[in-house]
CSV table of C-alpha atoms in Angstrom, one decimal:
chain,number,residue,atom,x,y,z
X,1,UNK,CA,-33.2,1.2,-6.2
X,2,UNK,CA,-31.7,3.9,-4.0
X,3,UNK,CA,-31.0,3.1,-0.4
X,4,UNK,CA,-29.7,5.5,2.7
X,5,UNK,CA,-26.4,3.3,2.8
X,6,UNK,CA,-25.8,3.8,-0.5
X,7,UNK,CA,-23.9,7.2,-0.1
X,8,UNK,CA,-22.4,6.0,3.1
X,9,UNK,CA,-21.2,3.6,1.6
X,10,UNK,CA,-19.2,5.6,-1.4
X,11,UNK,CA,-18.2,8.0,1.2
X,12,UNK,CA,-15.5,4.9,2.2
X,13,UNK,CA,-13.6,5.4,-0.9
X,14,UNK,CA,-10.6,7.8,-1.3
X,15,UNK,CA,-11.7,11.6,-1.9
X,16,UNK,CA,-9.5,11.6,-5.2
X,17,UNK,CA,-11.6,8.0,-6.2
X,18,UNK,CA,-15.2,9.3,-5.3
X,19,UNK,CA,-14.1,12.8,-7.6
X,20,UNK,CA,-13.8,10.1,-10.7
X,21,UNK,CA,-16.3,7.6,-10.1
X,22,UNK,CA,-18.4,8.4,-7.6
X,23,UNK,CA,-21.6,9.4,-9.7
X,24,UNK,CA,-21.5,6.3,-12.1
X,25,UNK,CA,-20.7,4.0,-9.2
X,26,UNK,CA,-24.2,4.7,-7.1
X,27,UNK,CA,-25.5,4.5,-10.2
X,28,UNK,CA,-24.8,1.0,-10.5
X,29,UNK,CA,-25.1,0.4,-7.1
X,30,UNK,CA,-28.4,1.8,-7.3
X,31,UNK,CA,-29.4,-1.2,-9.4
X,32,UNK,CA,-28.3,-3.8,-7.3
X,33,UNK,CA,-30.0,-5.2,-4.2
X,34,UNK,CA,-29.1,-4.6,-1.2
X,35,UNK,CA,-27.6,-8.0,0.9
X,36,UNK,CA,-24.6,-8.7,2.9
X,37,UNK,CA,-22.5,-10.2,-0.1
X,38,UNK,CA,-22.9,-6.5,-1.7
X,39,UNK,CA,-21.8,-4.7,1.1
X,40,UNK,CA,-18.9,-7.2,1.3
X,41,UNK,CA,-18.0,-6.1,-2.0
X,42,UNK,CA,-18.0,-2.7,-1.7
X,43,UNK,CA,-16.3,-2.7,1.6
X,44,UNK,CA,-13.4,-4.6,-0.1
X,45,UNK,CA,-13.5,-2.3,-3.1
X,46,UNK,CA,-12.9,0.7,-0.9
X,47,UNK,CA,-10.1,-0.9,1.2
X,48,UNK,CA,-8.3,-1.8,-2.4
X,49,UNK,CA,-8.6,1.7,-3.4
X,50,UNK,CA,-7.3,3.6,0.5
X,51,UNK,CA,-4.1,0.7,0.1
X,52,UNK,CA,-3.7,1.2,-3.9
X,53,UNK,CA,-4.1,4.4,-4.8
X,54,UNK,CA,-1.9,3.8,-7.5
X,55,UNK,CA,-3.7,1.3,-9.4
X,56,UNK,CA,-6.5,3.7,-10.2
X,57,UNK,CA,-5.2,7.4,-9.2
X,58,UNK,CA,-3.4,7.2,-13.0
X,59,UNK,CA,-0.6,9.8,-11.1
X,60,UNK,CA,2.2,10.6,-13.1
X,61,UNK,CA,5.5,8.4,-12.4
X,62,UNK,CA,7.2,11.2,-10.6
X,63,UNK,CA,4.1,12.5,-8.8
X,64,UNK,CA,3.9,9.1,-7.4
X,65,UNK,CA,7.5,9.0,-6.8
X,66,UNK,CA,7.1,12.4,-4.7
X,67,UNK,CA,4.0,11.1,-3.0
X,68,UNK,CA,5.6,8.4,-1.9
X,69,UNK,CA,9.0,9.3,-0.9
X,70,UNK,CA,7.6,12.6,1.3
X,71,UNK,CA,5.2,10.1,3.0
X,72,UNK,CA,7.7,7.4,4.1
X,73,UNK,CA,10.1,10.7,5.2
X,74,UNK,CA,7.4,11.9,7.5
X,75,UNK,CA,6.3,8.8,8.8
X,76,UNK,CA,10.1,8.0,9.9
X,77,UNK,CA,10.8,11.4,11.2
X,78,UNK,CA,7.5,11.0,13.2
X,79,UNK,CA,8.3,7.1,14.6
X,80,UNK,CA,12.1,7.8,15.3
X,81,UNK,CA,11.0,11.0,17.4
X,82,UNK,CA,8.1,9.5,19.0
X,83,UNK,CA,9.7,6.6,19.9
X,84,UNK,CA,13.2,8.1,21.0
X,85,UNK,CA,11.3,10.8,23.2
X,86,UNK,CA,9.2,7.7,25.1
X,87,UNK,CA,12.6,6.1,25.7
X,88,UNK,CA,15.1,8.7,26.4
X,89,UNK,CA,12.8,11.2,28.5
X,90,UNK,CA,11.2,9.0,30.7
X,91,UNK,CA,13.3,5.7,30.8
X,92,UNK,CA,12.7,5.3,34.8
X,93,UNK,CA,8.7,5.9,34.2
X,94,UNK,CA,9.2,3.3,31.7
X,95,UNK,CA,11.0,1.4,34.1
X,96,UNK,CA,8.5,1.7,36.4
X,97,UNK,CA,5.5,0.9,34.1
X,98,UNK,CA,6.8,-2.3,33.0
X,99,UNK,CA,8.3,-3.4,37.0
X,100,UNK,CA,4.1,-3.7,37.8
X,101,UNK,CA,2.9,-4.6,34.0
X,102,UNK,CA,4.9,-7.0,32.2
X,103,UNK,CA,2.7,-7.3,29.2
X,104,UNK,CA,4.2,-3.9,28.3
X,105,UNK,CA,7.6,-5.1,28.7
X,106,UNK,CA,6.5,-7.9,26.4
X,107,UNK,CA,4.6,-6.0,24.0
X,108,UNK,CA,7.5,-3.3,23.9
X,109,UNK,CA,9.4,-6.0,22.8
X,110,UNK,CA,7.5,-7.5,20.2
X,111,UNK,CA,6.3,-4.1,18.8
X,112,UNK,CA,10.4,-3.0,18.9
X,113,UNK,CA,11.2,-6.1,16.7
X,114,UNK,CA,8.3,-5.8,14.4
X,115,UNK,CA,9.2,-2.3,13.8
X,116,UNK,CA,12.8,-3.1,12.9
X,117,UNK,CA,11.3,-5.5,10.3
X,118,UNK,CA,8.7,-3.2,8.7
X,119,UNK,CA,11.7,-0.5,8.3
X,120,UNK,CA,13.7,-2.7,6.6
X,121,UNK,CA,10.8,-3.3,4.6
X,122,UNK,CA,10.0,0.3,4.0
X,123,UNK,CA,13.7,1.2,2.9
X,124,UNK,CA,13.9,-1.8,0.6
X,125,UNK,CA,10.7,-0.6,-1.0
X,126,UNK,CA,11.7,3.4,-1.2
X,127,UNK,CA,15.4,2.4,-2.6
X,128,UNK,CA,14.2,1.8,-6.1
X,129,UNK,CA,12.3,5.2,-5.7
X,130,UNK,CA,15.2,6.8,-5.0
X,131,UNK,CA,17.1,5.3,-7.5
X,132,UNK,CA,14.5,6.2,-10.4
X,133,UNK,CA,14.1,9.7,-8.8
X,134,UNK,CA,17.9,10.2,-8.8
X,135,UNK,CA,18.0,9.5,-12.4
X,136,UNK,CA,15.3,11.1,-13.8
X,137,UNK,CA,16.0,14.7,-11.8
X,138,UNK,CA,18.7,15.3,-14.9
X,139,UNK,CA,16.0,15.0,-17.0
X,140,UNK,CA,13.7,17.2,-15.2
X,141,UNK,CA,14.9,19.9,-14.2
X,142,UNK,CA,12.4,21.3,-12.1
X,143,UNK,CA,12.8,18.1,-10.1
X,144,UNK,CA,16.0,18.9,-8.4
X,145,UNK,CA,14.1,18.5,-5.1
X,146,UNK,CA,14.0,15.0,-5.6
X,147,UNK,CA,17.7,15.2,-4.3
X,148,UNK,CA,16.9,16.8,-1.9
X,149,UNK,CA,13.8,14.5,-0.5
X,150,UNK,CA,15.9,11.2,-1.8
X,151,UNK,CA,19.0,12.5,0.8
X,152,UNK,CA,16.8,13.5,3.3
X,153,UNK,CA,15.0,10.3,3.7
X,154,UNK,CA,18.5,8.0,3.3
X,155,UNK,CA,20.1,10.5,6.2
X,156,UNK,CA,16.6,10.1,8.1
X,157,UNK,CA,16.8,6.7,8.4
X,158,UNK,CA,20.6,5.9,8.6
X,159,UNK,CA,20.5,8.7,11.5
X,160,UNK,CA,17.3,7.5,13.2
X,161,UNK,CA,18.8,3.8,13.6
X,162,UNK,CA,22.4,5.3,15.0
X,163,UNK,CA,20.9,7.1,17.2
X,164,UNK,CA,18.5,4.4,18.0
X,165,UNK,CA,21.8,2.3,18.7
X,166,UNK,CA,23.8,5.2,20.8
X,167,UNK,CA,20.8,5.3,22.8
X,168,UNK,CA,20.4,2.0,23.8
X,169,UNK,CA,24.1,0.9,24.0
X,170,UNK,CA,24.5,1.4,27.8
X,171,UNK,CA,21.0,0.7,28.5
X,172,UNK,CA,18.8,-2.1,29.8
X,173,UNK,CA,15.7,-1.0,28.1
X,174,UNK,CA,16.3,-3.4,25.2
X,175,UNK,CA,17.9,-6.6,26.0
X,176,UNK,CA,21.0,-7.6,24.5
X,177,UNK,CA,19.8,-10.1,21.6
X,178,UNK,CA,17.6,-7.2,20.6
X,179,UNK,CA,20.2,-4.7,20.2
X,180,UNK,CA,21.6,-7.3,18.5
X,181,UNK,CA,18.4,-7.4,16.2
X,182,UNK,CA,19.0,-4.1,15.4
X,183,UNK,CA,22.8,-4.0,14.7
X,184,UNK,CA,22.2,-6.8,12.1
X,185,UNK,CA,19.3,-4.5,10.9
X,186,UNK,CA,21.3,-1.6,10.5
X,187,UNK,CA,24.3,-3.9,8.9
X,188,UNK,CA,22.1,-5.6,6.3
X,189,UNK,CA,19.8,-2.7,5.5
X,190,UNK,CA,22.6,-0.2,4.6
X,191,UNK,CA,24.7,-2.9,3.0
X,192,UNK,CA,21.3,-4.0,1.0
X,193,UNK,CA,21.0,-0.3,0.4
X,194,UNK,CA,24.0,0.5,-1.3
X,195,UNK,CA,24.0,-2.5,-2.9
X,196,UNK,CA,20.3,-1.6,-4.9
X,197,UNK,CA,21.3,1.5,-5.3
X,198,UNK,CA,24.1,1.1,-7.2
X,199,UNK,CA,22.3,-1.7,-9.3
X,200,UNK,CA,19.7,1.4,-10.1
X,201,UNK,CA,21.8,3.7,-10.5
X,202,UNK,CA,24.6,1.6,-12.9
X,203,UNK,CA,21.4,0.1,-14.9
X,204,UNK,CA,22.6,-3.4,-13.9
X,205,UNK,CA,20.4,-5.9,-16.1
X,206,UNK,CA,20.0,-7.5,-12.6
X,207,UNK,CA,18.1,-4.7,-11.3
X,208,UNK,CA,14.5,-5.0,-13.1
X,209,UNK,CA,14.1,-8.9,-12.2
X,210,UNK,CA,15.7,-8.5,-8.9
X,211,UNK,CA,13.1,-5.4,-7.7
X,212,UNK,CA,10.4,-6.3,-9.3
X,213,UNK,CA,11.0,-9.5,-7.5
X,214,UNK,CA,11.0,-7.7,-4.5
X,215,UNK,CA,7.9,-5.8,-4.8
X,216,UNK,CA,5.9,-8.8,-5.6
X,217,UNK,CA,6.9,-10.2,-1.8
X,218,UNK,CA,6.8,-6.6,-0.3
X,219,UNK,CA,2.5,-6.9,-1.6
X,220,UNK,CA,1.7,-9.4,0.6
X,221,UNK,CA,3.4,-8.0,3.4
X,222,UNK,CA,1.0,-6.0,3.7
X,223,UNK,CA,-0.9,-8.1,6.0
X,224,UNK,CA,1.7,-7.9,8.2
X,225,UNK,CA,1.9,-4.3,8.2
X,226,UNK,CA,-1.5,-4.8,9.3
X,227,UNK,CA,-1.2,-6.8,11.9
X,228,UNK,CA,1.8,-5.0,12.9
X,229,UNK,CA,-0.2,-1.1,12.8
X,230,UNK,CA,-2.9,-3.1,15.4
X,231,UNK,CA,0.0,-4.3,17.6
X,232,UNK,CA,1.4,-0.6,18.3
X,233,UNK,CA,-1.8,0.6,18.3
X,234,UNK,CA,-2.3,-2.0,21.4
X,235,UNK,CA,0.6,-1.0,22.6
X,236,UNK,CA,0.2,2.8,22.7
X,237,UNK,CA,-3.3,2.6,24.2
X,238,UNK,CA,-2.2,0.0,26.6
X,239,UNK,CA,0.6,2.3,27.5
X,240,UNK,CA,-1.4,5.5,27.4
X,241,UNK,CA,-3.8,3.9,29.8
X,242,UNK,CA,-1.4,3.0,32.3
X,243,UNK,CA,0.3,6.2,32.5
X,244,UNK,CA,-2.7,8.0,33.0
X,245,UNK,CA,-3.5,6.5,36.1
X,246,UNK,CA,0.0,5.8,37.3
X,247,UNK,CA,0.9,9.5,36.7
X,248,UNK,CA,-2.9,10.7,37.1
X,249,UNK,CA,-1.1,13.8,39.2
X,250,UNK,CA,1.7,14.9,36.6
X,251,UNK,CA,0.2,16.8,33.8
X,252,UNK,CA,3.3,16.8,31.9
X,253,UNK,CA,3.8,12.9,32.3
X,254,UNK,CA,-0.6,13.0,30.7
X,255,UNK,CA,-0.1,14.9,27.9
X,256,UNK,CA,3.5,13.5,26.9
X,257,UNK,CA,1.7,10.0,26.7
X,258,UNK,CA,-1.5,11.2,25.0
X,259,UNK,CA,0.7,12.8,22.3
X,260,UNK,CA,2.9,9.7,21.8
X,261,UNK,CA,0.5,7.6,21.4
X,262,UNK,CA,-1.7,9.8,18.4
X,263,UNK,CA,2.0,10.5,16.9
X,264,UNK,CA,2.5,6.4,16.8
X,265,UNK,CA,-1.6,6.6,15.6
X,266,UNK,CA,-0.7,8.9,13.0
X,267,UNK,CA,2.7,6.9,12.0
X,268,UNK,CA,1.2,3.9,11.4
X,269,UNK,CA,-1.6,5.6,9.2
X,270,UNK,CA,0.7,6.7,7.4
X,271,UNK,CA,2.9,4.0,6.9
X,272,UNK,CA,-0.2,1.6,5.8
X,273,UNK,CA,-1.3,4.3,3.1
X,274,UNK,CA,2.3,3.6,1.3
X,275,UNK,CA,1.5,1.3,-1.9
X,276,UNK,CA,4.0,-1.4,-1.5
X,277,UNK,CA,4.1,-3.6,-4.2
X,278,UNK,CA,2.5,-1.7,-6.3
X,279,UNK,CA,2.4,-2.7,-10.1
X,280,UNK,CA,3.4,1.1,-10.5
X,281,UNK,CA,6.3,1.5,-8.5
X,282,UNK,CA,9.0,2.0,-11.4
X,283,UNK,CA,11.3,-0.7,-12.7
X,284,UNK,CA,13.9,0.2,-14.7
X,285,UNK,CA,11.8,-1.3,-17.9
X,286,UNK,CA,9.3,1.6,-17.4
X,287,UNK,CA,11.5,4.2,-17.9
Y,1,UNK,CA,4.6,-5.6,-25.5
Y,2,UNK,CA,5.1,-9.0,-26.4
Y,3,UNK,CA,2.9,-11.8,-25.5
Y,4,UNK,CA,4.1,-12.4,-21.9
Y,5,UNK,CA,4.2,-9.4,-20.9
Y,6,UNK,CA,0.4,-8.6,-22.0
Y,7,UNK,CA,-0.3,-11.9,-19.9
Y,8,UNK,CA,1.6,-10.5,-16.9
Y,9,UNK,CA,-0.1,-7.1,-17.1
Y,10,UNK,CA,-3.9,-9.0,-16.2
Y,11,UNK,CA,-1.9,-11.1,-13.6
Y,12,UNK,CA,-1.0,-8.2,-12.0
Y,13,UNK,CA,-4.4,-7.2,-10.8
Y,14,UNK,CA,-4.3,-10.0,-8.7
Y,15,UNK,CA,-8.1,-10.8,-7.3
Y,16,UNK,CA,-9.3,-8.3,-9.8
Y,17,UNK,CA,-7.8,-10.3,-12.7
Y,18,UNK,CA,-10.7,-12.4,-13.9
Y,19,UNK,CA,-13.1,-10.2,-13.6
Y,20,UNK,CA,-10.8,-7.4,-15.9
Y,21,UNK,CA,-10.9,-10.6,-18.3
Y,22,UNK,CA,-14.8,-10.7,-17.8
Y,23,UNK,CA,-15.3,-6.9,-18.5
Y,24,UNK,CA,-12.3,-6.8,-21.8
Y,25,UNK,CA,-14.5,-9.0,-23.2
Y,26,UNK,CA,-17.8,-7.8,-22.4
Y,27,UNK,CA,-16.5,-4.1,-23.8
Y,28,UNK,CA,-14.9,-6.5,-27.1
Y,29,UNK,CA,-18.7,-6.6,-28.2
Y,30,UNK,CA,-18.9,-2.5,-28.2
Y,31,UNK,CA,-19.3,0.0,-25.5
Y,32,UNK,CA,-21.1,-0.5,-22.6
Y,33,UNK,CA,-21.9,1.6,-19.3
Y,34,UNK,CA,-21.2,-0.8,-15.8
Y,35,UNK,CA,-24.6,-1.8,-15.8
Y,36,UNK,CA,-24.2,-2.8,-19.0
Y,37,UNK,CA,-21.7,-4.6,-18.5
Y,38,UNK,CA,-22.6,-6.1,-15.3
Y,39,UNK,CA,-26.1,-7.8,-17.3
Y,40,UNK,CA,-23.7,-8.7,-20.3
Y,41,UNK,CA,-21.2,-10.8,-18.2
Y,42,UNK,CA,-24.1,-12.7,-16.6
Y,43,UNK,CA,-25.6,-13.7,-19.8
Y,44,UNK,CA,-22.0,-14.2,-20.9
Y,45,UNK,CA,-20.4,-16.4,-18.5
Y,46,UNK,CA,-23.2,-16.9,-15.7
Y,47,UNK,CA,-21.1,-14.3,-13.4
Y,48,UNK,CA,-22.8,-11.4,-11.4
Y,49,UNK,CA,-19.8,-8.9,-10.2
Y,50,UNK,CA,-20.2,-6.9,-7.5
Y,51,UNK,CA,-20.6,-3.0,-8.2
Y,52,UNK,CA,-17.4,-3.1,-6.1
Y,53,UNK,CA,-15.6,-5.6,-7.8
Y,54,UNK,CA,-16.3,-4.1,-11.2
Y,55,UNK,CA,-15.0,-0.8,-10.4
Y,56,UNK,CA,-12.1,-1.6,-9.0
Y,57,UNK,CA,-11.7,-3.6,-12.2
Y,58,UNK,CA,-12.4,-0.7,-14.5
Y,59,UNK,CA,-10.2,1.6,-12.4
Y,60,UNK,CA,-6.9,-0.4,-13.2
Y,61,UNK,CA,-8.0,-1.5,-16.7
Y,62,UNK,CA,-8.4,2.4,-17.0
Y,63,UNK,CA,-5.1,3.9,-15.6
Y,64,UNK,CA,-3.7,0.9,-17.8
Y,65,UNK,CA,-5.1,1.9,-20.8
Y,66,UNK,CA,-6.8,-1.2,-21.9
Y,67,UNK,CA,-10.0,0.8,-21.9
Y,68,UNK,CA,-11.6,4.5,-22.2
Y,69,UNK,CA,-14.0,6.0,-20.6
Y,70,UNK,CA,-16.2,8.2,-23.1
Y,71,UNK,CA,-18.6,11.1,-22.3
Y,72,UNK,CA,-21.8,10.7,-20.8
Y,73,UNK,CA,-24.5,12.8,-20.7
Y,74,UNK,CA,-26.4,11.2,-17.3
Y,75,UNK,CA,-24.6,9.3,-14.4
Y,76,UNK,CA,-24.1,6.2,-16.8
Y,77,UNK,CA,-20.4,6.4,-18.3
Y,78,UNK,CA,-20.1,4.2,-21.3
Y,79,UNK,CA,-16.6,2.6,-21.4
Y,80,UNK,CA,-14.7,1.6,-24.5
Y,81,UNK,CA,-12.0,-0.8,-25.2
Y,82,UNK,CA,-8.9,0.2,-26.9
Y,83,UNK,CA,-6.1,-1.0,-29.2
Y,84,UNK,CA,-3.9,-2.1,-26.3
Y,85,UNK,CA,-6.9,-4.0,-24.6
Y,86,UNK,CA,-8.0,-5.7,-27.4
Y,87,UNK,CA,-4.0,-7.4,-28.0
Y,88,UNK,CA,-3.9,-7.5,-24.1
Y,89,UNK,CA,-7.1,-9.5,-24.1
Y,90,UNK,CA,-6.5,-11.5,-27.2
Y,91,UNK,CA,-3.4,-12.5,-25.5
Y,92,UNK,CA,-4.7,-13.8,-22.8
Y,93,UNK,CA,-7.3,-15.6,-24.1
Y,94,UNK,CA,-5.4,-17.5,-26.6
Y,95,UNK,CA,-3.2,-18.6,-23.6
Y,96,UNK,CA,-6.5,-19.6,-21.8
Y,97,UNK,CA,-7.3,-21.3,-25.1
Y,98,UNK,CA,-4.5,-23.1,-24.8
Y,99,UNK,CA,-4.1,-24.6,-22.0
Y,100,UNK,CA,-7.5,-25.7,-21.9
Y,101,UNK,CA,-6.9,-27.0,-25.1
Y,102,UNK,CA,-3.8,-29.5,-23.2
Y,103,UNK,CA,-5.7,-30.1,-20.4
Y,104,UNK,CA,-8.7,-31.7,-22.2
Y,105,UNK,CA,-6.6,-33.4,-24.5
Y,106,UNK,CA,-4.4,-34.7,-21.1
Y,107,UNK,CA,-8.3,-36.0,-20.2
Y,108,UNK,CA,-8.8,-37.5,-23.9
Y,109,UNK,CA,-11.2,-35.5,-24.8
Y,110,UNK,CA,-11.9,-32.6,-27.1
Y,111,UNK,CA,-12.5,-29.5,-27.5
């Protein structure tokens, strides 16, 4: 029986998804009652789809590889300037927000650490990416840009965590044991780097296990990417809404805020749209 | 594929795994649009799936290969299952099979 929520209700599923299925699906939909367990289901069922696109897009192993890699590249390159601009342009306005609300302080800190966390995360999930993408551009030749991308995105992030680390060497923004946080970050994410890499790249028999491994813990971190994305996004508004009306008479000081806070927005929709742990991301046994 | 690996390829759909048993062998007894299938795997196994469910089931039995869609000429796309789904299922089911097999004999009864 046909029902107005019906299309509303397909409408929740990626565009790509509702291209494929979208006419057979309200068909079957069509035949079921309406009740809340339904509704459950589809809302579940479009969730699955907008967090694995790869487990029913059927892309190709290098348009995937593409997808992926150019998402996580912009979503760094966004974070590292949003964040660095909040910090390094306006430290004292910081300063001053946090003097009269400490919640800030403390959700700045929490938000920081949580951060340094998911972008370990994130690089332990691109590395076998790169490592597939560096071997198969030989093979395809029109795929040299995979080079490109791959060296971009390792020189994104080793550069955004330096600079992270110049920046906050002489400062008291981030207290010490935090800096410390993020020098052991930097330490055990490059080491962990090289050392996956090169386990790609030589075709180590340790490699499948040990990444596929990987992925399979990376999949339910998910949940705390989630919680994480809700955390800055508390953070930003909370932020953004104190600014405003501390610096209600500098424009400059209202727009920096407003654009900070869609650019962390934007970041973390990005960063929740990358398919961790997905059955797709390419162990060496796929090749 | 060998043996474990078919098993590993269902457990890898995670929540969606049963019911991607549910519809490989609803689609074992011939082709079937999701209705279809959805009135088959009650009478089957006394399971209704959610339109939900069952798509995101087909959708990764799909992009795996373990089934086909085939051309429809209204809304209602009939699905098929193919050589790899068949072993994939098989596979799994004999596992099943077994293990229920050792658990009712660990009970001392029979199957």
């Amino acid at each position: 029986m046909k029902h107005w929520l019906y299309p509303p209700l397909v409408k929740l599923f990626p565009r790509d998804w509702q291209v494929r299925f979208k006419d057979e699906f309200l068909a079957v939909l069509e035949t079921q009652t309406l009740t809340p367990r339904n509704i459950v289901d589809v809302l579940r069922a479009a969730v699955d789809a907008h967090l694995q696109p790869q487990s029913w897009s059927g892309l190709s192993r290098l348009e995937h590889l593409r997808n992926a890699q150019l998402t996580l590249f912009w979503t760094f390159a966004l974070f590292a300037f949003a964040v660095l601009y909040l910090f390094k342009q306006s430290e004292h306005y910081f300063d001053a927000l946090t003097a009269y609300h400490p919640e800030i302080d403390f959700m700045s800190t929490v938000v920081g650490m949580g951060w340094v966390i998911a972008c370990f995360v994130c690089l332990t999930a691109i590395i076998p990416m790169i490592g597939q993408g560096l071997r198969a551009a030989p093979k395809q030749h029109s795929q040299v840009w995979l080079y490109i991308v791959s060296g971009f995105l390792l020189a994104g992030f080793v550069t955004f965590t330096v600079t992270l680390l110049t920046t906050f060497r002489h400062s008291a923004v981030i207290p010490f044991y935090l800096r410390r946080v993020w020098q052991t970050g930097l330490v055990i994410t490059v080491a962990s780097s090289m050392i996956m890499l090169t386990l790609a790249l030589r075709r180590s028999p340790v490699a499948p296990k040990l990444l596929k491994r990987l992925h399979s813990r990376i999949y339910f971190l998910k949940v705390s990417m989630v919680a994480l994305t809700l955390m800055t996004l508390a953070w930003g508004v909370r932020i953004w809404q104190v600014s405003v009306s501390a610096f209600h008479t500098d424009h400059f000081q209202r727009i920096f805020f407003s654009t900070v806070l869609v650019m962390v927005v934007l970041t973390c929709f990005s960063l929740l749209r990358q398919p961790f742990g997905s059955e797709k991301i390419p162990v060496r046994s796929r090749v | 594929m060998n043996g474990k690996a078919n098993q590993e390829a269902l457990g890898e759909f995670g929540r969606f795994t049963d019911p991607s048993v549910l519809i490989l062998s609803s689609l074992a007894g011939g082709d079937k649009h999701g209705y279809a299938m959805i009135e088959d795997i009650v009478a089957m196994s006394n399971v209704h799936l959610g339109a939900g469910t069952l798509y995101g089931a087909l959708a990764r039995l799909e992009s795996k290969g373990y089934i086909k869609a085939l051309q429809s000429a209204d809304r209602r796309r009939p699905y098929r299952l193919t050589a790899l789904g068949k072993k994939v299922l098989e596979e799994h089911l004999r596992e099943v099979q077994r293990v229920a097999r050792l658990g009712l004999e660990r009970l001392g009864g029979t199957i």
